[in-house]
Tab-separated table of C-alpha atoms in Angstrom:
chain	number	residue	atom	x	y	z
L	1	MET	CA	0.000	0.000	0.000
L	2	MET	CA	1.446	3.365	-1.057
L	3	ALA	CA	2.187	5.724	1.829
L	4	LEU	CA	0.589	9.167	1.797
L	5	SER	CA	3.042	12.042	2.142
L	6	ARG	CA	2.273	15.402	3.709
L	7	ALA	CA	2.783	16.963	0.276
L	8	ASP	CA	-0.144	14.946	-1.138
L	9	THR	CA	-2.917	17.456	-1.919
L	10	SER	CA	-5.508	14.902	-2.993
L	11	THR	CA	-8.750	14.574	-1.019
L	12	LEU	CA	-7.513	11.343	0.568
L	13	GLY	CA	-4.111	12.849	1.361
L	14	ARG	CA	-5.588	15.933	3.011
L	15	TRP	CA	-8.006	13.714	4.973
L	16	TRP	CA	-5.276	11.375	6.217
L	17	TRP	CA	-3.103	14.162	7.611
L	18	SER	CA	-5.978	16.114	9.154
L	19	VAL	CA	-8.229	13.413	10.652
L	20	ASP	CA	-7.772	12.311	14.280
L	21	ARG	CA	-6.227	8.898	13.615
L	22	TRP	CA	-6.316	7.838	17.289
L	23	THR	CA	-10.081	8.332	17.491
L	24	LEU	CA	-10.498	6.625	14.131
L	25	ALA	CA	-8.450	3.644	15.369
L	26	ALA	CA	-10.540	3.373	18.543
L	27	LEU	CA	-13.783	3.431	16.536
L	28	LEU	CA	-12.513	0.800	14.098
L	29	THR	CA	-11.467	-1.373	17.054
L	30	LEU	CA	-15.051	-1.169	18.341
L	31	VAL	CA	-16.266	-2.178	14.873
L	32	GLY	CA	-13.899	-5.164	15.104
L	33	PHE	CA	-15.467	-6.117	18.425
L	34	GLY	CA	-18.837	-5.835	16.695
L	35	TYR	CA	-17.819	-8.460	14.138
L	36	LEU	CA	-16.471	-10.724	16.869
L	37	MET	CA	-19.481	-10.435	19.197
L	38	VAL	CA	-22.153	-10.939	16.557
L	39	LEU	CA	-20.234	-14.061	15.467
L	40	ALA	CA	-20.268	-15.259	19.073
L	41	ALA	CA	-23.860	-14.404	20.030
L	42	ALA	CA	-25.993	-14.272	16.884
L	43	PRO	CA	-25.995	-17.990	15.847
L	44	ALA	CA	-27.411	-19.055	19.218
L	45	VAL	CA	-30.179	-16.449	18.960
L	46	ALA	CA	-30.993	-17.452	15.362
L	47	GLU	CA	-31.204	-21.118	16.377
L	48	ARG	CA	-33.430	-20.360	19.367
L	49	ILE	CA	-36.001	-18.414	17.320
L	50	GLY	CA	-35.970	-20.984	14.500
L	51	ALA	CA	-34.424	-18.738	11.821
L	52	SER	CA	-33.793	-20.170	8.366
L	53	SER	CA	-30.026	-20.103	8.954
L	54	ARG	CA	-27.834	-20.005	12.085
L	55	ASN	CA	-25.756	-17.341	10.344
L	56	LEU	CA	-28.711	-15.098	9.432
L	57	PHE	CA	-27.970	-12.343	11.967
L	58	PHE	CA	-24.223	-12.607	11.436
L	59	ALA	CA	-24.520	-12.168	7.660
L	60	LYS	CA	-26.839	-9.188	8.065
L	61	GLN	CA	-24.622	-7.539	10.697
L	62	VAL	CA	-21.521	-7.943	8.535
L	63	MET	CA	-23.405	-6.054	5.817
L	64	PHE	CA	-24.512	-3.387	8.323
L	65	LEU	CA	-20.976	-2.917	9.674
L	66	VAL	CA	-19.505	-2.630	6.164
L	67	MET	CA	-22.132	-0.006	5.346
L	68	ALA	CA	-21.466	1.776	8.651
L	69	THR	CA	-17.705	1.897	8.099
L	70	THR	CA	-18.242	3.249	4.593
L	71	VAL	CA	-20.656	5.922	5.854
L	72	MET	CA	-18.290	6.965	8.652
L	73	ALA	CA	-15.328	7.268	6.274
L	74	ALA	CA	-17.286	9.149	3.608
L	75	VAL	CA	-18.865	11.631	6.047
L	76	SER	CA	-15.499	12.296	7.731
L	77	LEU	CA	-14.307	13.816	4.430
L	78	LEU	CA	-16.777	16.710	4.745
L	79	SER	CA	-16.010	20.265	5.805
L	80	PRO	CA	-17.860	21.752	8.817
L	81	LYS	CA	-20.246	23.452	6.376
L	82	GLY	CA	-20.789	20.136	4.575
L	83	VAL	CA	-21.529	18.446	7.900
L	84	ARG	CA	-24.136	21.087	8.674
L	85	ARG	CA	-25.830	20.709	5.297
L	86	LEU	CA	-25.918	16.913	5.467
L	87	ALA	CA	-27.205	17.009	9.059
L	88	LEU	CA	-29.972	19.453	8.125
L	89	LEU	CA	-31.018	17.245	5.212
L	90	GLY	CA	-30.846	14.135	7.388
L	91	PHE	CA	-32.802	15.806	10.188
L	92	VAL	CA	-35.677	16.773	7.872
L	93	GLY	CA	-35.760	13.291	6.342
L	94	ALA	CA	-35.627	11.522	9.716
L	95	LEU	CA	-38.316	13.847	11.069
L	96	VAL	CA	-40.678	13.025	8.190
L	97	LEU	CA	-40.058	9.288	8.554
L	98	THR	CA	-40.508	9.460	12.346
L	99	ILE	CA	-43.902	11.087	11.784
L	100	ALA	CA	-44.672	8.255	9.349
L	101	THR	CA	-44.000	5.657	12.068
L	102	LEU	CA	-46.941	7.064	14.036
L	103	LEU	CA	-49.213	6.665	11.024
L	104	ILE	CA	-48.086	3.481	9.254
L	105	GLY	CA	-45.336	2.092	11.494
L	106	ALA	CA	-45.262	-1.462	12.789
L	107	GLU	CA	-46.386	-1.765	16.406
L	108	VAL	CA	-44.054	-3.814	18.608
L	109	LYS	CA	-44.724	-4.193	22.349
L	110	GLY	CA	-47.078	-1.219	22.303
L	111	ALA	CA	-44.628	1.143	20.549
L	112	ARG	CA	-44.535	2.456	16.983
L	113	ARG	CA	-40.873	3.107	16.194
L	114	TRP	CA	-40.208	1.129	13.031
L	115	LEU	CA	-41.072	1.242	9.340
L	116	ASN	CA	-41.050	-1.861	7.153
L	117	VAL	CA	-39.020	-0.902	4.076
L	118	PRO	CA	-38.762	-3.266	1.066
L	119	LEU	CA	-35.291	-4.809	0.595
L	120	ILE	CA	-34.111	-3.185	3.847
L	121	GLY	CA	-36.468	-4.588	6.468
L	122	SER	CA	-37.147	-2.657	9.666
L	123	LEU	CA	-35.983	0.950	9.798
L	124	GLN	CA	-36.009	3.074	12.973
L	125	PRO	CA	-35.910	6.697	11.754
L	126	SER	CA	-35.559	8.180	15.251
L	127	GLU	CA	-32.037	6.708	15.444
L	128	PHE	CA	-30.978	9.178	12.749
L	129	LEU	CA	-32.590	12.072	14.597
L	130	LYS	CA	-29.962	11.832	17.351
L	131	PRO	CA	-26.786	12.771	15.412
L	132	CYS	CA	-28.577	15.111	13.013
L	133	PHE	CA	-30.356	16.978	15.814
L	134	ALA	CA	-27.045	17.414	17.673
L	135	VAL	CA	-25.491	19.183	14.670
L	136	VAL	CA	-28.578	21.246	13.737
L	137	ALA	CA	-29.103	22.360	17.350
L	138	ALA	CA	-25.414	23.310	17.598
L	139	TRP	CA	-25.685	25.444	14.477
L	140	LEU	CA	-28.810	27.257	15.719
L	141	ILE	CA	-27.396	27.826	19.210
L	142	ALA	CA	-24.159	29.187	17.709
L	143	GLU	CA	-26.197	31.492	15.467
L	144	ALA	CA	-28.210	32.645	18.493
L	145	LYS	CA	-25.026	33.483	20.405
L	146	MET	CA	-23.820	35.684	17.542
L	147	ALA	CA	-27.159	37.214	16.515
L	148	GLY	CA	-27.282	40.058	19.015
L	149	ARG	CA	-30.765	41.512	19.339
L	150	LYS	CA	-32.311	38.936	17.054
L	151	ALA	CA	-30.938	35.979	19.041
L	152	TRP	CA	-34.432	35.107	20.249
L	153	VAL	CA	-35.380	33.997	16.711
L	154	ALA	CA	-32.702	31.281	16.628
L	155	TRP	CA	-33.422	30.303	20.247
L	156	ALA	CA	-37.140	30.038	19.528
L	157	LEU	CA	-36.433	27.836	16.516
L	158	VAL	CA	-34.078	25.438	18.316
L	159	VAL	CA	-36.425	25.137	21.321
L	160	ALA	CA	-39.366	24.537	18.965
L	161	LEU	CA	-37.417	21.834	17.099
L	162	TYR	CA	-36.473	20.143	20.358
L	163	GLY	CA	-40.073	20.339	21.576
L	164	PHE	CA	-41.402	18.840	18.329
L	165	VAL	CA	-38.867	15.993	18.425
L	166	ALA	CA	-39.704	15.362	22.095
L	167	LEU	CA	-43.410	15.237	21.261
L	168	LEU	CA	-42.846	12.698	18.476
L	169	LEU	CA	-40.715	10.444	20.693
L	170	GLN	CA	-43.276	10.708	23.488
L	171	ARG	CA	-46.021	9.650	21.093
L	172	GLN	CA	-44.169	6.532	19.891
L	173	PRO	CA	-43.340	6.202	22.877
L	174	ASP	CA	-39.535	5.971	23.184
L	175	ILE	CA	-38.595	7.467	26.544
L	176	GLY	CA	-34.991	6.259	26.371
L	177	MET	CA	-34.380	7.999	23.044
L	178	LEU	CA	-36.052	11.119	24.421
L	179	LEU	CA	-33.729	11.077	27.440
L	180	VAL	CA	-30.643	10.884	25.220
L	181	ILE	CA	-31.751	13.750	22.955
L	182	THR	CA	-32.677	15.819	26.010
L	183	ALA	CA	-29.252	15.179	27.541
L	184	VAL	CA	-27.580	16.233	24.264
L	185	PHE	CA	-29.621	19.439	24.135
L	186	LEU	CA	-28.942	20.327	27.783
L	187	ALA	CA	-25.218	19.630	27.354
L	188	GLN	CA	-25.047	21.951	24.356
L	189	VAL	CA	-26.988	24.687	26.173
L	190	PHE	CA	-24.588	24.365	29.106
L	191	VAL	CA	-21.451	24.445	26.926
L	192	ALA	CA	-22.827	27.501	25.097
L	193	GLY	CA	-22.592	29.396	28.377
L	194	ILE	CA	-26.278	30.046	28.922
L	195	ASN	CA	-27.281	31.526	32.288
L	196	MET	CA	-27.177	28.787	34.929
L	197	ALA	CA	-30.675	29.701	36.062
L	198	VAL	CA	-31.974	28.765	32.604
L	199	VAL	CA	-30.010	25.495	32.636
L	200	THR	CA	-31.385	24.721	36.110
L	201	VAL	CA	-34.952	25.377	34.964
L	202	LEU	CA	-34.486	23.145	31.913
L	203	GLY	CA	-32.937	20.427	34.085
L	204	GLY	CA	-35.814	20.693	36.562
L	205	PHE	CA	-38.303	20.436	33.728
L	206	SER	CA	-36.558	17.269	32.510
L	207	VAL	CA	-36.731	15.692	35.980
L	208	ALA	CA	-40.413	16.594	36.213
L	209	ALA	CA	-40.960	15.008	32.788
L	210	LEU	CA	-39.330	11.804	34.068
L	211	PHE	CA	-41.743	11.660	36.966
L	212	GLY	CA	-44.583	12.290	34.545
L	213	ALA	CA	-43.417	9.449	32.308
L	214	TYR	CA	-43.348	7.155	35.340
L	215	PHE	CA	-47.051	7.716	35.947
L	216	LEU	CA	-48.227	8.068	32.336
L	217	PHE	CA	-46.453	5.227	30.511
L	218	PRO	CA	-47.090	1.698	31.825
L	219	HIS	CA	-44.007	0.271	30.088
L	220	PHE	CA	-41.702	2.858	31.672
L	221	HIS	CA	-43.498	2.465	35.027
L	222	ASP	CA	-42.983	-1.305	34.910
L	223	ARG	CA	-39.252	-1.026	34.125
L	224	MET	CA	-38.663	1.440	36.926
L	225	ASN	CA	-40.515	-0.756	39.420
L	226	ARG	CA	-38.572	-3.830	38.368
L	227	PHE	CA	-35.348	-1.908	38.970
L	228	LEU	CA	-36.414	-0.422	42.305
L	229	TYR	CA	-38.157	-3.565	43.572
L	230	PRO	CA	-36.500	-6.499	41.762
L	231	GLU	CA	-38.133	-9.061	44.041
L	232	HIS	CA	-41.609	-8.029	42.805
L	233	GLY	CA	-41.054	-8.205	39.048
L	234	ASN	CA	-39.789	-10.314	36.176
L	235	ASN	CA	-36.072	-9.535	35.782
L	236	TYR	CA	-35.205	-12.621	33.777
L	237	GLN	CA	-32.855	-10.961	31.265
L	238	VAL	CA	-31.002	-8.966	33.924
L	239	ASP	CA	-30.662	-12.028	36.162
L	240	VAL	CA	-29.254	-14.106	33.305
L	241	ALA	CA	-26.903	-11.256	32.316
L	242	LEU	CA	-25.541	-11.034	35.855
L	243	GLU	CA	-25.028	-14.812	35.871
L	244	ALA	CA	-23.090	-14.453	32.623
L	245	PHE	CA	-20.752	-11.848	34.123
L	246	GLY	CA	-20.234	-14.051	37.164
L	247	ALA	CA	-19.496	-17.123	35.053
L	248	GLY	CA	-16.938	-15.242	32.947
L	249	GLY	CA	-14.835	-14.073	35.865
L	250	MET	CA	-11.551	-12.366	35.027
L	251	MET	CA	-10.575	-14.132	31.794
L	252	GLY	CA	-13.875	-15.557	30.497
L	253	VAL	CA	-14.818	-19.093	29.509
L	254	GLY	CA	-13.463	-18.679	25.982
L	255	PRO	CA	-14.803	-17.466	22.611
L	256	GLY	CA	-17.927	-19.377	21.616
L	257	GLU	CA	-18.031	-21.304	24.895
L	258	GLY	CA	-20.624	-19.160	26.662
L	259	ARG	CA	-23.893	-20.783	27.699
L	260	MET	CA	-26.032	-17.869	28.822
L	261	LYS	CA	-26.465	-16.584	25.250
L	262	THR	CA	-28.550	-19.670	24.481
L	263	VAL	CA	-31.227	-18.535	26.949
L	264	LEU	CA	-30.770	-14.742	26.841
L	265	PRO	CA	-33.340	-13.339	24.341
L	266	ASP	CA	-31.396	-10.189	23.400
L	267	ALA	CA	-27.898	-11.669	23.667
L	268	HIS	CA	-26.907	-10.244	20.270
L	269	ALA	CA	-28.364	-6.772	20.848
L	270	ASP	CA	-29.227	-5.054	24.138
L	271	PHE	CA	-27.349	-7.584	26.306
L	272	VAL	CA	-24.316	-8.253	24.129
L	273	TYR	CA	-22.098	-6.854	26.912
L	274	ALA	CA	-23.125	-9.825	29.067
L	275	VAL	CA	-21.904	-12.189	26.322
L	276	VAL	CA	-18.603	-10.288	26.318
L	277	GLY	CA	-18.416	-10.731	30.090
L	278	GLU	CA	-19.012	-14.469	29.989
L	279	GLU	CA	-16.825	-15.400	27.031
L	280	PHE	CA	-13.988	-12.865	27.355
L	281	GLY	CA	-14.110	-11.865	31.024
L	282	LEU	CA	-13.639	-8.710	33.038
L	283	ILE	CA	-10.430	-7.596	31.314
L	284	VAL	CA	-12.028	-7.353	27.847
L	285	CYS	CA	-15.132	-5.703	29.355
L	286	LEU	CA	-12.879	-3.035	30.843
L	287	LEU	CA	-11.038	-2.685	27.529
L	288	ILE	CA	-14.313	-1.975	25.711
L	289	LEU	CA	-15.279	0.499	28.430
L	290	ALA	CA	-11.859	2.163	28.049
L	291	LEU	CA	-12.328	2.494	24.275
L	292	PHE	CA	-15.624	4.340	24.722
L	293	ALA	CA	-14.087	6.553	27.412
L	294	PHE	CA	-11.069	7.230	25.196
L	295	VAL	CA	-13.220	8.431	22.287
L	296	VAL	CA	-15.232	10.766	24.543
L	297	VAL	CA	-12.297	12.161	26.556
L	298	ARG	CA	-10.025	12.617	23.535
L	299	GLY	CA	-12.831	14.334	21.649
L	300	LEU	CA	-13.439	16.763	24.512
L	301	MET	CA	-9.713	17.425	24.929
L	302	ARG	CA	-9.353	18.322	21.243
L	303	LEU	CA	-12.182	20.844	21.634
L	304	LEU	CA	-10.081	22.841	24.113
L	305	ALA	CA	-8.105	24.274	21.192
L	306	GLU	CA	-11.201	24.894	19.026
L	307	THR	CA	-12.474	28.442	18.453
L	308	ASP	CA	-15.528	27.801	16.264
L	309	LEU	CA	-18.569	27.709	18.592
L	310	TYR	CA	-20.627	25.674	16.124
L	311	VAL	CA	-17.925	22.982	15.972
L	312	ILE	CA	-17.563	22.957	19.773
L	313	LEU	CA	-21.306	22.565	20.343
L	314	ALA	CA	-21.828	19.964	17.605
L	315	ALA	CA	-18.899	17.812	18.740
L	316	SER	CA	-19.987	18.126	22.392
L	317	GLY	CA	-23.479	16.927	21.499
L	318	LEU	CA	-22.203	14.013	19.427
L	319	LEU	CA	-19.808	12.925	22.185
L	320	THR	CA	-22.561	13.199	24.803
L	321	GLN	CA	-24.826	11.009	22.691
L	322	PHE	CA	-22.118	8.426	22.002
L	323	GLY	CA	-20.915	8.174	25.600
L	324	LEU	CA	-24.398	8.206	27.134
L	325	GLN	CA	-25.682	5.472	24.820
L	326	ALA	CA	-22.710	3.251	25.681
L	327	PHE	CA	-23.187	3.935	29.393
L	328	ILE	CA	-26.922	3.127	29.281
L	329	ASN	CA	-26.316	-0.203	27.534
L	330	MET	CA	-23.498	-1.362	29.814
L	331	ALA	CA	-25.127	-0.094	33.013
L	332	SER	CA	-28.428	-1.791	32.099
L	333	SER	CA	-26.649	-5.112	31.620
L	334	LEU	CA	-25.053	-4.746	35.061
L	335	HIS	CA	-28.366	-3.710	36.663
L	336	LEU	CA	-26.961	-0.317	37.664
L	337	ILE	CA	-29.897	1.470	36.032
L	338	PRO	CA	-33.343	0.346	34.787
L	339	THR	CA	-33.188	-1.749	31.625
L	340	LYS	CA	-33.509	0.155	28.350
L	341	GLY	CA	-33.549	-1.270	24.864
L	342	MET	CA	-30.510	0.645	23.624
L	343	THR	CA	-27.659	-0.850	21.631
L	344	LEU	CA	-23.961	-0.759	22.506
L	345	PRO	CA	-22.448	1.418	19.728
L	346	PHE	CA	-20.861	-0.668	16.956
L	347	VAL	CA	-20.869	-3.814	19.148
L	348	SER	CA	-24.578	-4.716	19.321
L	349	TYR	CA	-26.573	-6.101	16.409
L	350	GLY	CA	-28.768	-3.553	14.644
L	351	GLY	CA	-29.052	-1.913	11.242
L	352	SER	CA	-30.548	1.531	11.897
L	353	SER	CA	-28.596	1.915	15.114
L	354	VAL	CA	-25.136	1.038	13.820
L	355	ILE	CA	-25.466	3.154	10.659
L	356	ALA	CA	-26.830	6.135	12.629
L	357	ILE	CA	-23.934	5.848	15.083
L	358	ALA	CA	-21.500	5.701	12.153
L	359	LEU	CA	-23.107	8.843	10.733
L	360	GLY	CA	-22.621	10.623	14.069
L	361	MET	CA	-19.005	9.514	14.389
L	362	GLY	CA	-18.379	10.541	10.775
L	363	PHE	CA	-19.677	13.992	11.738
L	364	LEU	CA	-17.330	13.996	14.747
L	365	LEU	CA	-14.274	12.975	12.704
L	366	ALA	CA	-15.056	15.651	10.124
L	367	LEU	CA	-15.532	18.382	12.732
L	368	SER	CA	-12.418	17.421	14.708
L	369	ARG	CA	-10.063	17.426	11.718
L	370	LYS	CA	-7.180	19.876	11.789
L	371	ARG	CA	-8.260	23.124	10.205
L	372	MET	CA	-7.588	23.415	6.491
L	373	SER	CA	-7.439	26.493	4.333
L	374	ARG	CA	-10.455	28.796	4.350
L	375	SER	CA	-11.356	27.774	0.798
L	376	GLU	CA	-11.497	24.117	1.818
L	377	GLU	CA	-13.460	24.836	5.012
L	378	GLY	CA	-16.095	26.583	2.988
L	379	ALA	CA	-16.412	23.719	0.511
L	380	THR	CA	-19.284	21.337	0.701
């Protein structure tokens, strides 16, 4: 393979010498874990549900991960302006499709979050709202900070967009997704330097909304009660996951040798971390945790030298989303928080989820690249 010199002015050459290669390596390592874990967990799940082939989920996830890697690489080539344009386009498209889920979406366990798309299968549009909203909100907040007397127009628009997204997710309902988007929005408002009184009010409103969800949504109420009073509810998946971690110990029982995945319904998706714990042990679990922490911390550290408020806010939102989603998945598996059907980025099985995460990380890689010439920054 020909080495790229610093004198190479091609698109690939400029990308290679400006992209954060350490973050890229960490993300690709997580993708590698995704291949390994779907190979370990998916055949047992396919066999248990009577799928046509034991390798059905594995073959599909390989395709999803190839698509995700391609998307991440392609999006990372964009300029900050190109990121904003793509995110705005993606946000409008995801918003329209999320509205469609309420009208024609498939209902699963009382929720309408998916669309059945020919040749693709199930599509969850709200997954794409997360990265696109983070970038669009960052742009509007940055515009509001620089707008002077007319700042209220941009603020009104970003608050209205957040409120509309929150309403759609509440109607599905998808409280977990709503919590993540709310956390992203609050983080960006905080980083933007808004008056702490406003941040406190918004935080208080979010807490009040959580209490409201507890009383208004039976599914959310049931999950909270099972977490708070485990002896009074059905915690089968969590109990099996904890057994898997215990069985794995420090070094694990060995790749493919785990037994809990044969009885754990979501072993390939929401509880894949438990499969990691059983087959590879505590050390690999900590390594995966360290990779997620590395991406978030390195991303935040690189922002210390950034001067563009839009870039700072967008990257902060994307990192908040990425880190929070990983935390929710791993903490749910360990019964540290109530269970939530949220995938472990790049490691869990899932089409919409893994491609949406790749889109968000492509945005992050593009925004965190070393600054080019002004002509290049302004390019699409």
